[in-house]
Structures are given as structure tokens and as C-alpha cells.
Amino acid sequence: MDTYDVVVVGGGPAGEVVAGRAVGSGLTAVVVEADAVGGECSYRACVPSKALLRPGAARADARSVDGARQTVTAALDPARVLARRDRFTGRGDDTGQADWLDGAGIALVRGHGRLAGARRVRVTGADGTVRTLRARRAVVLCTGTEPALPPVDGLDRIGVWTNRQATTADAVPERLVVIGGGVVACEMATAWRSLGSSVTLLVRDQALLTGWEPCAGEEVTRGLGDLGVTIRFGVSAVRVARDGATRTVTVETDDGTALVCDEVLAAVGRRPRTADLGLDSVGLRPGDWLAVDDTCRVTAVDGDWLYAVGDVNRRAPLTHMAKYQARACAAAVAERAAGRPAVTGGRQPWSAEADRFAAPQAVFTRPEVASVGLTERAAREAGLAVRAVEYRVDDVAGAALHADDYRGLAKLVVDESRGVVVGCTLTGPMATELIHTATVAVVGEVPLERLWHAVPAFPTVSEVWLRLLEAYGL
Ligand SMILES: Cc1cc2nc3c(=O)[nH]c(=O)nc-3n(C[C@H](O)[C@H](O)[C@H](O)COP(=O)(O)OP(=O)(O)OC[C@H]3O[C@@H](n4cnc5c(N)ncnc54)[C@H](O)[C@@H]3O)c2cc1C
């Protein structure tokens, strides 16, 4: 049996960082990976989706400035856009990431890992060979999620697109129907529409991006409409079938209509990849999300040995937060290995507490949307006495200089009892870059009177911060 201090199951962003930080603190670590080192993020999620979105955004940026607009007359070149995406993903070739593990002194065992009781992981290789790994200090489950499919008759028989096909396809479908109204649905609708697809979004709810500030969904709805995407709110697909001869798909909806398209993308959420992870061997239920404390220790299992990091714990399903949790988890494991308890609650390096109050999220639609912290509604529901202020970013000089048709909104949620920002939502060009300023304010709990002295440069879009503080009354 091979023994390591830390056995990591899943080599996505979470697993790579846990292992890297563990080795950096003097522990030994092995990563078990069933598919490609780098995980969903590198090959079928963040990286390819942003690679598909960037050319359309760059084109739109140029076309938003008079004098430049007139020079950009052609549509995107899909073949080049897809080839550029492939340069980022290597079409799933993980040699570079596997080499990184090797260079960092992290062992890699390829195969499907399953818990086999406390501190043991049994790995089944592609050739059926089985190897058991033992963890001296910790087993860290970083197995991520897989797409959840909506209950639509026939969906499992048509070769439905999930995030995997939507980010790796080699041809642009003429007509794409997207089921869903969340981040993945909005981004992929934007990307494929920019590449020439005729796109229809079927949204069960009455708004996009529910859970965000309402202005986020409203702005993205308008932006998708401007791009020529058809959005049907309050409509669900009930049945789909692919024609054997034409290969077209007919989508029947619950309002009695039918749509014909070439591909259907299901983007309605994720479920944890825990069904075949040996959870029952340690008293957990297969298929469940793994609840953890701030050090990412699985709360339902006794002892200090089982952790779950990244999407699989459902705390903040984003790559940067997965890596943040990974840094915290590795620090906690090292701390406990040194005989110290790794108590949380005071922003220690082993505490991933920002998950709960300051997770930033960027949506690369047109307009872009970004947020950090609590929405006004969530803050009120949490019992905070908050006041929200809004400002139109287009009224900032730097924004008007940036783009002739700049359109954006900024909303701050201020905890009145402490005089600090607890949430911020931005829409418009560069919102995804601007949000980090808000993250610093939220995490730093910077009093507004102090923030007043953080003077944004003229003429930048960041001057919206000054306007927001003035709107608040400073
Ligand atoms: C279309 C799309 C776009 C996204 N865009 C963004 C974005 O722009 N920014 C952002 O922050 N987040 C984005 N996300 C979310 C992001 O992809 C995830 O938060 C991130 O991948 C989570 O990392 P992870 O390591 O937890 O899991 P994953 O990346 O899913 O990695 C899990 C790894 O574990 C392996 N594995 C699973 N089970 C086993 C097993 N039993 N044995 C061995 N190996 C196993 C898998 O093969 C995989 O490599 C996007 C998601 C989607 C779907």
C-alpha cells in the first residue's frame, strides 16, 4: 500500500491547489485523477467558455467607439475562434498540468478513486488494476460536479449538449435552444449567438440570473435581446426528439408550442460527483453534497482526516473560491499535522470564511455582470439593517470616454450599523475587472468614511466609486 500525508481525489483546480500547498508546507501528497488533470475548469468550463466569449466582446468593444467602429465590418471567423479556444484547452491534453504536478513533487495516480474506509482510497485504473492509497493526515475529496439534466422526456436520447459539448463543439449549430436562465445559459447563449447561431433561451422563471440583484438579470436580458437572442420566460421544455434523417431536434414546450433546432443545451444546474466515491464506506450517503466547516473538514465524519474542497461542497462553486478553499484546507491540514487545532473565526489562513460573505462572481455576457457579497435582499433576510445606493455608470466621464454607448449600473449594499459595504453588483463593460475593488472593500470591512479617501483616477470607469459614495451622502 502506498502511503502519503495527503491523498487528494480529483485533480481539478481544487485538487491541484490542495496538493501544491500541502507539498509546499512539507507534507507528501498524491493526486488521483480519473480524467484530465486541470478538471472541468480547464477543458470544459471556465477556460473554453471565456475563450469563446472573448472574440465577440473584443469586436463589440471596437464597435462601441466611433472611428474604430467603421473599421470593424466583418463578422467573427468561427474557425479561428474555435482554433484559438483549442490553443487554451489543448483539446483535453493535460500533459502541461501533469508535468506541473511532477515538477512540484506531487505524485499522480490515474484512475477512479473511491473511499475504502477511514484514510484509505482505492483507485481503479483504466486497465482495471486496483491500487490502495493510505493517508497519514488527510483525504481531500475534490471531485467537483456534473451537469444535472431537467426532467424532459427524450433528453437522454437526443445527444443533448451540456457544458461539455457547449464548450468543446467544433461546429456552430445553425439553431441552438438553451434550457436554463443562469450564468452558463446566458454565457453560452452569448458565445454561440456571436458565432452565428440563432439562439432561443427557454427560461422556467420570469427572469434571468435569479439570486442576483434584479438589475443584473434585467441588463443581461436586454443585452441578449440586442444580440438577437430570443428569450421565452415562464416556459419549460417537456419533450424533445431528434429526427433520424434530418438530425434536427423538435422541442415541445409546456405552452403547447414546438421549436425546431439543431442542438439543445441543458444548463439547469449541477449535482455533486459523489455517487461512486465510496462515501458509504465512511457512513455518508452516495450522491450527497459534502457539508464542511470553514477548514473544509467534512462535518459528518469524526476525526480530522476527511475534507471536501471545491464545487463538491457547494459553498461557492467557482474556480477562484475552490482554490481559496484549497489554500485554507491545506493550511488546516498542515496546522493539525503540527499538533495545533486550526481553530477558525478570525480570518486565519486555514479558514475559508469569505465563501460565506465575499465570494466574487463574474459573468462574461454583454453587458458583463459582476458581484461580490450579499444582495440587498439576502442582506435583509440575514437580518442586516442595510441601505442600498445605485448609480448609472454611463454618467461617469471615464465610461463615456471608454465607449460611446456605455451602459452600466452599480449598486452598493451598505450595512448601516457598521458603515461598511456588504455587497456590490456592477453591470457594463469591464464590470468583471472592476469588481475586485468591491471585494477589497467588503473583505476589509473598510468604513465608508475611510473609503472616501480612496480616490479613483480621472477619467476611469472606477470613478463610479466616488459617485456611489456621493449618492450615499458623503
Ligand atoms: C460552462 C461553465 C463555465 C464556468 N465558468 C467559470 C468561470 O468563468 N469562473 C469560475 O470561477 N468558475 C466557472 N465555472 C465553475 C468552475 O468550472 C468550477 O467552480 C470549478 O471547475 C470547480 O473546480 P473543482 O476542482 O471543484 O472541480 P472540477 O473542475 O469539476 O474537477 C474535478 C476533477 O475531479 C475528477 N474526479 C471526479 N471524480 C473522481 C474520482 N472518483 N476519482 C478521480 N478523479 C475524479 C474529475 O475528472 C475532475 O478532473 C464554470 C462552470 C461551467 C460549467
PDB file of C-alpha atoms in Angstrom, residues 196-399:
ATOM      1  CA  GLY A 196     -23.693  32.999 -35.773  1.00  0.00           C
ATOM      2  CA  SER A 197     -26.172  30.579 -34.177  1.00  0.00           C
ATOM      3  CA  SER A 198     -29.807  31.503 -33.944  1.00  0.00           C
ATOM      4  CA  VAL A 199     -30.384  31.065 -30.187  1.00  0.00           C
ATOM      5  CA  THR A 200     -33.587  30.617 -28.167  1.00  0.00           C
ATOM      6  CA  LEU A 201     -33.495  30.553 -24.381  1.00  0.00           C
ATOM      7  CA  LEU A 202     -36.242  28.655 -22.557  1.00  0.00           C
ATOM      8  CA  VAL A 203     -36.382  30.057 -19.027  1.00  0.00           C
ATOM      9  CA  ARG A 204     -38.705  28.459 -16.487  1.00  0.00           C
ATOM     10  CA  ASP A 205     -38.594  31.538 -14.237  1.00  0.00           C
ATOM     11  CA  GLN A 206     -39.692  35.060 -15.099  1.00  0.00           C
ATOM     12  CA  ALA A 207     -36.144  36.468 -15.033  1.00  0.00           C
ATOM     13  CA  LEU A 208     -32.526  35.600 -15.833  1.00  0.00           C
ATOM     14  CA  LEU A 209     -29.867  35.223 -13.136  1.00  0.00           C
ATOM     15  CA  THR A 210     -32.322  34.747 -10.272  1.00  0.00           C
ATOM     16  CA  GLY A 211     -30.472  35.028  -6.975  1.00  0.00           C
ATOM     17  CA  TRP A 212     -28.583  38.081  -8.251  1.00  0.00           C
ATOM     18  CA  GLU A 213     -29.686  41.686  -7.844  1.00  0.00           C
ATOM     19  CA  PRO A 214     -32.670  42.066 -10.212  1.00  0.00           C
ATOM     20  CA  CYS A 215     -30.750  44.697 -12.244  1.00  0.00           C
ATOM     21  CA  ALA A 216     -28.244  42.005 -13.291  1.00  0.00           C
ATOM     22  CA  GLY A 217     -30.875  39.815 -14.921  1.00  0.00           C
ATOM     23  CA  GLU A 218     -32.614  42.829 -16.448  1.00  0.00           C
ATOM     24  CA  GLU A 219     -29.426  44.137 -18.054  1.00  0.00           C
ATOM     25  CA  VAL A 220     -28.460  40.713 -19.408  1.00  0.00           C
ATOM     26  CA  THR A 221     -31.990  40.216 -20.762  1.00  0.00           C
ATOM     27  CA  ARG A 222     -31.679  43.493 -22.637  1.00  0.00           C
ATOM     28  CA  GLY A 223     -28.178  42.634 -23.847  1.00  0.00           C
ATOM     29  CA  LEU A 224     -29.178  39.205 -25.135  1.00  0.00           C
ATOM     30  CA  GLY A 225     -32.150  40.795 -26.873  1.00  0.00           C
ATOM     31  CA  ASP A 226     -29.841  43.317 -28.561  1.00  0.00           C
ATOM     32  CA  LEU A 227     -27.690  40.407 -29.740  1.00  0.00           C
ATOM     33  CA  GLY A 228     -30.750  38.799 -31.319  1.00  0.00           C
ATOM     34  CA  VAL A 229     -31.294  36.005 -28.791  1.00  0.00           C
ATOM     35  CA  THR A 230     -34.951  35.046 -28.297  1.00  0.00           C
ATOM     36  CA  ILE A 231     -35.865  34.603 -24.640  1.00  0.00           C
ATOM     37  CA  ARG A 232     -39.072  32.894 -23.610  1.00  0.00           C
ATOM     38  CA  PHE A 233     -39.782  33.387 -19.916  1.00  0.00           C
ATOM     39  CA  GLY A 234     -42.087  31.103 -17.934  1.00  0.00           C
ATOM     40  CA  VAL A 235     -41.656  28.320 -20.485  1.00  0.00           C
ATOM     41  CA  SER A 236     -40.295  24.807 -19.928  1.00  0.00           C
ATOM     42  CA  ALA A 237     -39.386  22.117 -22.422  1.00  0.00           C
ATOM     43  CA  VAL A 238     -41.474  18.983 -21.888  1.00  0.00           C
ATOM     44  CA  ARG A 239     -40.424  16.698 -24.753  1.00  0.00           C
ATOM     45  CA  VAL A 240     -37.576  16.529 -27.258  1.00  0.00           C
ATOM     46  CA  ALA A 241     -36.954  14.234 -30.203  1.00  0.00           C
ATOM     47  CA  ARG A 242     -34.267  14.108 -32.903  1.00  0.00           C
ATOM     48  CA  ASP A 243     -35.265  13.301 -36.471  1.00  0.00           C
ATOM     49  CA  GLY A 244     -33.194  10.370 -37.700  1.00  0.00           C
ATOM     50  CA  ALA A 245     -32.975  11.697 -41.261  1.00  0.00           C
ATOM     51  CA  THR A 246     -32.505  15.470 -40.883  1.00  0.00           C
ATOM     52  CA  ARG A 247     -30.815  15.277 -37.438  1.00  0.00           C
ATOM     53  CA  THR A 248     -32.910  18.252 -36.344  1.00  0.00           C
ATOM     54  CA  VAL A 249     -34.433  18.318 -32.872  1.00  0.00           C
ATOM     55  CA  THR A 250     -38.034  19.255 -32.106  1.00  0.00           C
ATOM     56  CA  VAL A 251     -38.518  20.786 -28.658  1.00  0.00           C
ATOM     57  CA  GLU A 252     -42.083  20.774 -27.334  1.00  0.00           C
ATOM     58  CA  THR A 253     -42.819  23.255 -24.572  1.00  0.00           C
ATOM     59  CA  ASP A 254     -45.424  23.434 -21.817  1.00  0.00           C
ATOM     60  CA  ASP A 255     -47.222  26.323 -23.529  1.00  0.00           C
ATOM     61  CA  GLY A 256     -48.132  23.989 -26.386  1.00  0.00           C
ATOM     62  CA  THR A 257     -45.615  25.229 -28.946  1.00  0.00           C
ATOM     63  CA  ALA A 258     -42.795  23.408 -30.722  1.00  0.00           C
ATOM     64  CA  LEU A 259     -39.376  24.626 -31.812  1.00  0.00           C
ATOM     65  CA  VAL A 260     -37.083  23.050 -34.359  1.00  0.00           C
ATOM     66  CA  CYS A 261     -33.334  23.349 -33.790  1.00  0.00           C
ATOM     67  CA  ASP A 262     -30.030  21.602 -34.407  1.00  0.00           C
ATOM     68  CA  GLU A 263     -28.791  21.278 -30.823  1.00  0.00           C
ATOM     69  CA  VAL A 264     -30.262  21.592 -27.331  1.00  0.00           C
ATOM     70  CA  LEU A 265     -28.102  22.780 -24.439  1.00  0.00           C
ATOM     71  CA  ALA A 266     -29.281  21.836 -20.941  1.00  0.00           C
ATOM     72  CA  ALA A 267     -27.879  24.351 -18.455  1.00  0.00           C
ATOM     73  CA  VAL A 268     -30.069  23.970 -15.392  1.00  0.00           C
ATOM     74  CA  GLY A 269     -27.582  23.329 -12.619  1.00  0.00           C
ATOM     75  CA  ARG A 270     -25.122  20.813 -11.275  1.00  0.00           C
ATOM     76  CA  ARG A 271     -25.077  17.806  -8.991  1.00  0.00           C
ATOM     77  CA  PRO A 272     -22.157  16.563  -6.879  1.00  0.00           C
ATOM     78  CA  ARG A 273     -19.861  13.905  -8.295  1.00  0.00           C
ATOM     79  CA  THR A 274     -20.176  11.724  -5.202  1.00  0.00           C
ATOM     80  CA  ALA A 275     -22.402   8.854  -6.358  1.00  0.00           C
ATOM     81  CA  ASP A 276     -19.474   6.484  -6.966  1.00  0.00           C
ATOM     82  CA  LEU A 277     -16.972   7.732  -4.402  1.00  0.00           C
ATOM     83  CA  GLY A 278     -17.239   5.084  -1.687  1.00  0.00           C
ATOM     84  CA  LEU A 279     -18.983   7.517   0.663  1.00  0.00           C
ATOM     85  CA  ASP A 280     -20.948   4.666   2.227  1.00  0.00           C
ATOM     86  CA  SER A 281     -17.666   3.175   3.488  1.00  0.00           C
ATOM     87  CA  VAL A 282     -17.395   6.095   5.936  1.00  0.00           C
ATOM     88  CA  GLY A 283     -21.101   6.398   6.784  1.00  0.00           C
ATOM     89  CA  LEU A 284     -22.052   9.078   4.221  1.00  0.00           C
ATOM     90  CA  ARG A 285     -24.770   8.820   1.590  1.00  0.00           C
ATOM     91  CA  PRO A 286     -23.595   8.419  -2.014  1.00  0.00           C
ATOM     92  CA  GLY A 287     -24.769  11.235  -4.267  1.00  0.00           C
ATOM     93  CA  ASP A 288     -24.945  13.854  -1.498  1.00  0.00           C
ATOM     94  CA  TRP A 289     -23.172  17.209  -1.370  1.00  0.00           C
ATOM     95  CA  LEU A 290     -20.426  17.175   1.252  1.00  0.00           C
ATOM     96  CA  ALA A 291     -21.084  19.669   4.047  1.00  0.00           C
ATOM     97  CA  VAL A 292     -17.884  21.104   5.521  1.00  0.00           C
ATOM     98  CA  ASP A 293     -16.731  23.610   8.115  1.00  0.00           C
ATOM     99  CA  ASP A 294     -14.560  26.631   7.312  1.00  0.00           C
ATOM    100  CA  THR A 295     -11.431  24.469   7.110  1.00  0.00           C
ATOM    101  CA  CYS A 296     -13.278  22.249   4.604  1.00  0.00           C
ATOM    102  CA  ARG A 297     -13.392  19.348   7.037  1.00  0.00           C
ATOM    103  CA  VAL A 298     -16.413  17.105   6.361  1.00  0.00           C
ATOM    104  CA  THR A 299     -18.623  17.764   9.346  1.00  0.00           C
ATOM    105  CA  ALA A 300     -20.479  14.434   9.347  1.00  0.00           C
ATOM    106  CA  VAL A 301     -17.309  12.349   9.771  1.00  0.00           C
ATOM    107  CA  ASP A 302     -15.409  12.160  13.056  1.00  0.00           C
ATOM    108  CA  GLY A 303     -11.746  12.940  13.290  1.00  0.00           C
ATOM    109  CA  ASP A 304      -9.541  15.335  11.416  1.00  0.00           C
ATOM    110  CA  TRP A 305      -8.919  13.271   8.321  1.00  0.00           C
ATOM    111  CA  LEU A 306     -11.708  13.829   5.727  1.00  0.00           C
ATOM    112  CA  TYR A 307     -12.012  17.102   3.810  1.00  0.00           C
ATOM    113  CA  ALA A 308     -14.001  18.226   0.760  1.00  0.00           C
ATOM    114  CA  VAL A 309     -12.888  21.194  -1.321  1.00  0.00           C
ATOM    115  CA  GLY A 310     -14.338  22.990  -4.342  1.00  0.00           C
ATOM    116  CA  ASP A 311     -17.684  22.536  -6.070  1.00  0.00           C
ATOM    117  CA  VAL A 312     -18.384  19.250  -4.300  1.00  0.00           C
ATOM    118  CA  ASN A 313     -19.024  21.075  -1.001  1.00  0.00           C
ATOM    119  CA  ARG A 314     -21.443  23.550  -2.670  1.00  0.00           C
ATOM    120  CA  ARG A 315     -20.191  26.531  -0.665  1.00  0.00           C
ATOM    121  CA  ALA A 316     -19.188  28.744  -3.592  1.00  0.00           C
ATOM    122  CA  PRO A 317     -18.990  26.816  -6.881  1.00  0.00           C
ATOM    123  CA  LEU A 318     -16.374  28.913  -8.627  1.00  0.00           C
ATOM    124  CA  THR A 319     -12.788  28.176  -9.566  1.00  0.00           C
ATOM    125  CA  HIS A 320     -11.241  31.014  -7.587  1.00  0.00           C
ATOM    126  CA  MET A 321     -13.221  30.038  -4.488  1.00  0.00           C
ATOM    127  CA  ALA A 322     -12.285  26.379  -4.969  1.00  0.00           C
ATOM    128  CA  LYS A 323      -8.629  27.443  -4.958  1.00  0.00           C
ATOM    129  CA  TYR A 324      -9.180  29.697  -1.942  1.00  0.00           C
ATOM    130  CA  GLN A 325     -10.756  26.800  -0.062  1.00  0.00           C
ATOM    131  CA  ALA A 326      -7.851  24.616  -1.194  1.00  0.00           C
ATOM    132  CA  ARG A 327      -5.320  27.032   0.309  1.00  0.00           C
ATOM    133  CA  ALA A 328      -7.308  27.091   3.560  1.00  0.00           C
ATOM    134  CA  CYS A 329      -7.707  23.312   3.655  1.00  0.00           C
ATOM    135  CA  ALA A 330      -4.013  22.633   3.054  1.00  0.00           C
ATOM    136  CA  ALA A 331      -3.100  25.134   5.781  1.00  0.00           C
ATOM    137  CA  ALA A 332      -5.529  23.449   8.196  1.00  0.00           C
ATOM    138  CA  VAL A 333      -4.108  20.003   7.426  1.00  0.00           C
ATOM    139  CA  ALA A 334      -0.552  21.272   7.975  1.00  0.00           C
ATOM    140  CA  GLU A 335      -1.560  23.046  11.173  1.00  0.00           C
ATOM    141  CA  ARG A 336      -3.216  19.924  12.534  1.00  0.00           C
ATOM    142  CA  ALA A 337      -0.288  17.787  11.424  1.00  0.00           C
ATOM    143  CA  ALA A 338       1.841  20.041  13.621  1.00  0.00           C
ATOM    144  CA  GLY A 339      -0.439  19.274  16.562  1.00  0.00           C
ATOM    145  CA  ARG A 340      -2.321  22.576  16.571  1.00  0.00           C
ATOM    146  CA  PRO A 341      -6.134  22.688  16.362  1.00  0.00           C
ATOM    147  CA  ALA A 342      -6.619  25.164  13.457  1.00  0.00           C
ATOM    148  CA  VAL A 343      -9.452  26.979  15.200  1.00  0.00           C
ATOM    149  CA  THR A 344     -11.416  29.273  12.836  1.00  0.00           C
ATOM    150  CA  GLY A 345     -13.345  32.504  13.164  1.00  0.00           C
ATOM    151  CA  GLY A 346     -10.699  35.197  12.879  1.00  0.00           C
ATOM    152  CA  ARG A 347      -9.635  35.282   9.232  1.00  0.00           C
ATOM    153  CA  GLN A 348      -6.829  32.762   9.746  1.00  0.00           C
ATOM    154  CA  PRO A 349      -5.206  31.351   6.599  1.00  0.00           C
ATOM    155  CA  TRP A 350      -6.847  27.973   7.267  1.00  0.00           C
ATOM    156  CA  SER A 351     -10.354  29.451   7.319  1.00  0.00           C
ATOM    157  CA  ALA A 352     -12.287  29.778   4.045  1.00  0.00           C
ATOM    158  CA  GLU A 353     -14.830  32.083   5.636  1.00  0.00           C
ATOM    159  CA  ALA A 354     -15.009  34.520   2.684  1.00  0.00           C
ATOM    160  CA  ASP A 355     -17.103  31.824   0.982  1.00  0.00           C
ATOM    161  CA  ARG A 356     -19.976  32.977   3.115  1.00  0.00           C
ATOM    162  CA  PHE A 357     -19.815  36.749   2.737  1.00  0.00           C
ATOM    163  CA  ALA A 358     -17.450  37.812  -0.028  1.00  0.00           C
ATOM    164  CA  ALA A 359     -17.367  35.433  -2.994  1.00  0.00           C
ATOM    165  CA  PRO A 360     -16.916  37.465  -6.184  1.00  0.00           C
ATOM    166  CA  GLN A 361     -18.525  36.234  -9.398  1.00  0.00           C
ATOM    167  CA  ALA A 362     -18.002  37.439 -12.948  1.00  0.00           C
ATOM    168  CA  VAL A 363     -20.387  36.800 -15.849  1.00  0.00           C
ATOM    169  CA  PHE A 364     -18.930  37.438 -19.289  1.00  0.00           C
ATOM    170  CA  THR A 365     -22.160  38.287 -21.068  1.00  0.00           C
ATOM    171  CA  ARG A 366     -22.683  41.576 -22.922  1.00  0.00           C
ATOM    172  CA  PRO A 367     -23.059  43.595 -20.794  1.00  0.00           C
ATOM    173  CA  GLU A 368     -20.746  41.935 -18.312  1.00  0.00           C
ATOM    174  CA  VAL A 369     -22.099  41.435 -14.814  1.00  0.00           C
ATOM    175  CA  ALA A 370     -20.136  41.005 -11.621  1.00  0.00           C
ATOM    176  CA  SER A 371     -20.984  40.869  -7.965  1.00  0.00           C
ATOM    177  CA  VAL A 372     -19.490  40.279  -4.564  1.00  0.00           C
ATOM    178  CA  GLY A 373     -21.035  39.729  -1.158  1.00  0.00           C
ATOM    179  CA  LEU A 374     -24.710  39.943  -0.374  1.00  0.00           C
ATOM    180  CA  THR A 375     -27.575  41.186  -2.488  1.00  0.00           C
ATOM    181  CA  GLU A 376     -29.833  43.721  -0.798  1.00  0.00           C
ATOM    182  CA  ARG A 377     -32.450  41.030  -0.369  1.00  0.00           C
ATOM    183  CA  ALA A 378     -30.046  38.448   1.063  1.00  0.00           C
ATOM    184  CA  ALA A 379     -28.653  41.038   3.472  1.00  0.00           C
ATOM    185  CA  ARG A 380     -32.131  41.919   4.714  1.00  0.00           C
ATOM    186  CA  GLU A 381     -33.008  38.248   5.047  1.00  0.00           C
ATOM    187  CA  ALA A 382     -29.834  37.831   7.115  1.00  0.00           C
ATOM    188  CA  GLY A 383     -31.193  40.471   9.482  1.00  0.00           C
ATOM    189  CA  LEU A 384     -28.819  43.280   8.499  1.00  0.00           C
ATOM    190  CA  ALA A 385     -30.033  46.877   8.553  1.00  0.00           C
ATOM    191  CA  VAL A 386     -28.884  47.829   5.078  1.00  0.00           C
ATOM    192  CA  ARG A 387     -29.264  50.748   2.722  1.00  0.00           C
ATOM    193  CA  ALA A 388     -28.711  50.324  -0.995  1.00  0.00           C
ATOM    194  CA  VAL A 389     -27.468  53.014  -3.361  1.00  0.00           C
ATOM    195  CA  GLU A 390     -27.418  52.827  -7.132  1.00  0.00           C
ATOM    196  CA  TYR A 391     -25.656  54.839  -9.796  1.00  0.00           C
ATOM    197  CA  ARG A 392     -25.709  54.673 -13.590  1.00  0.00           C
ATOM    198  CA  VAL A 393     -22.127  54.030 -14.657  1.00  0.00           C
ATOM    199  CA  ASP A 394     -22.817  55.711 -18.024  1.00  0.00           C
ATOM    200  CA  ASP A 395     -22.917  59.044 -16.153  1.00  0.00           C
ATOM    201  CA  VAL A 396     -19.221  58.706 -15.244  1.00  0.00           C
ATOM    202  CA  ALA A 397     -16.910  60.619 -17.599  1.00  0.00           C
ATOM    203  CA  GLY A 398     -14.470  57.729 -17.901  1.00  0.00           C
ATOM    204  CA  ALA A 399     -17.270  55.407 -19.003  1.00  0.00           C
TER     205      ALA A 399
END
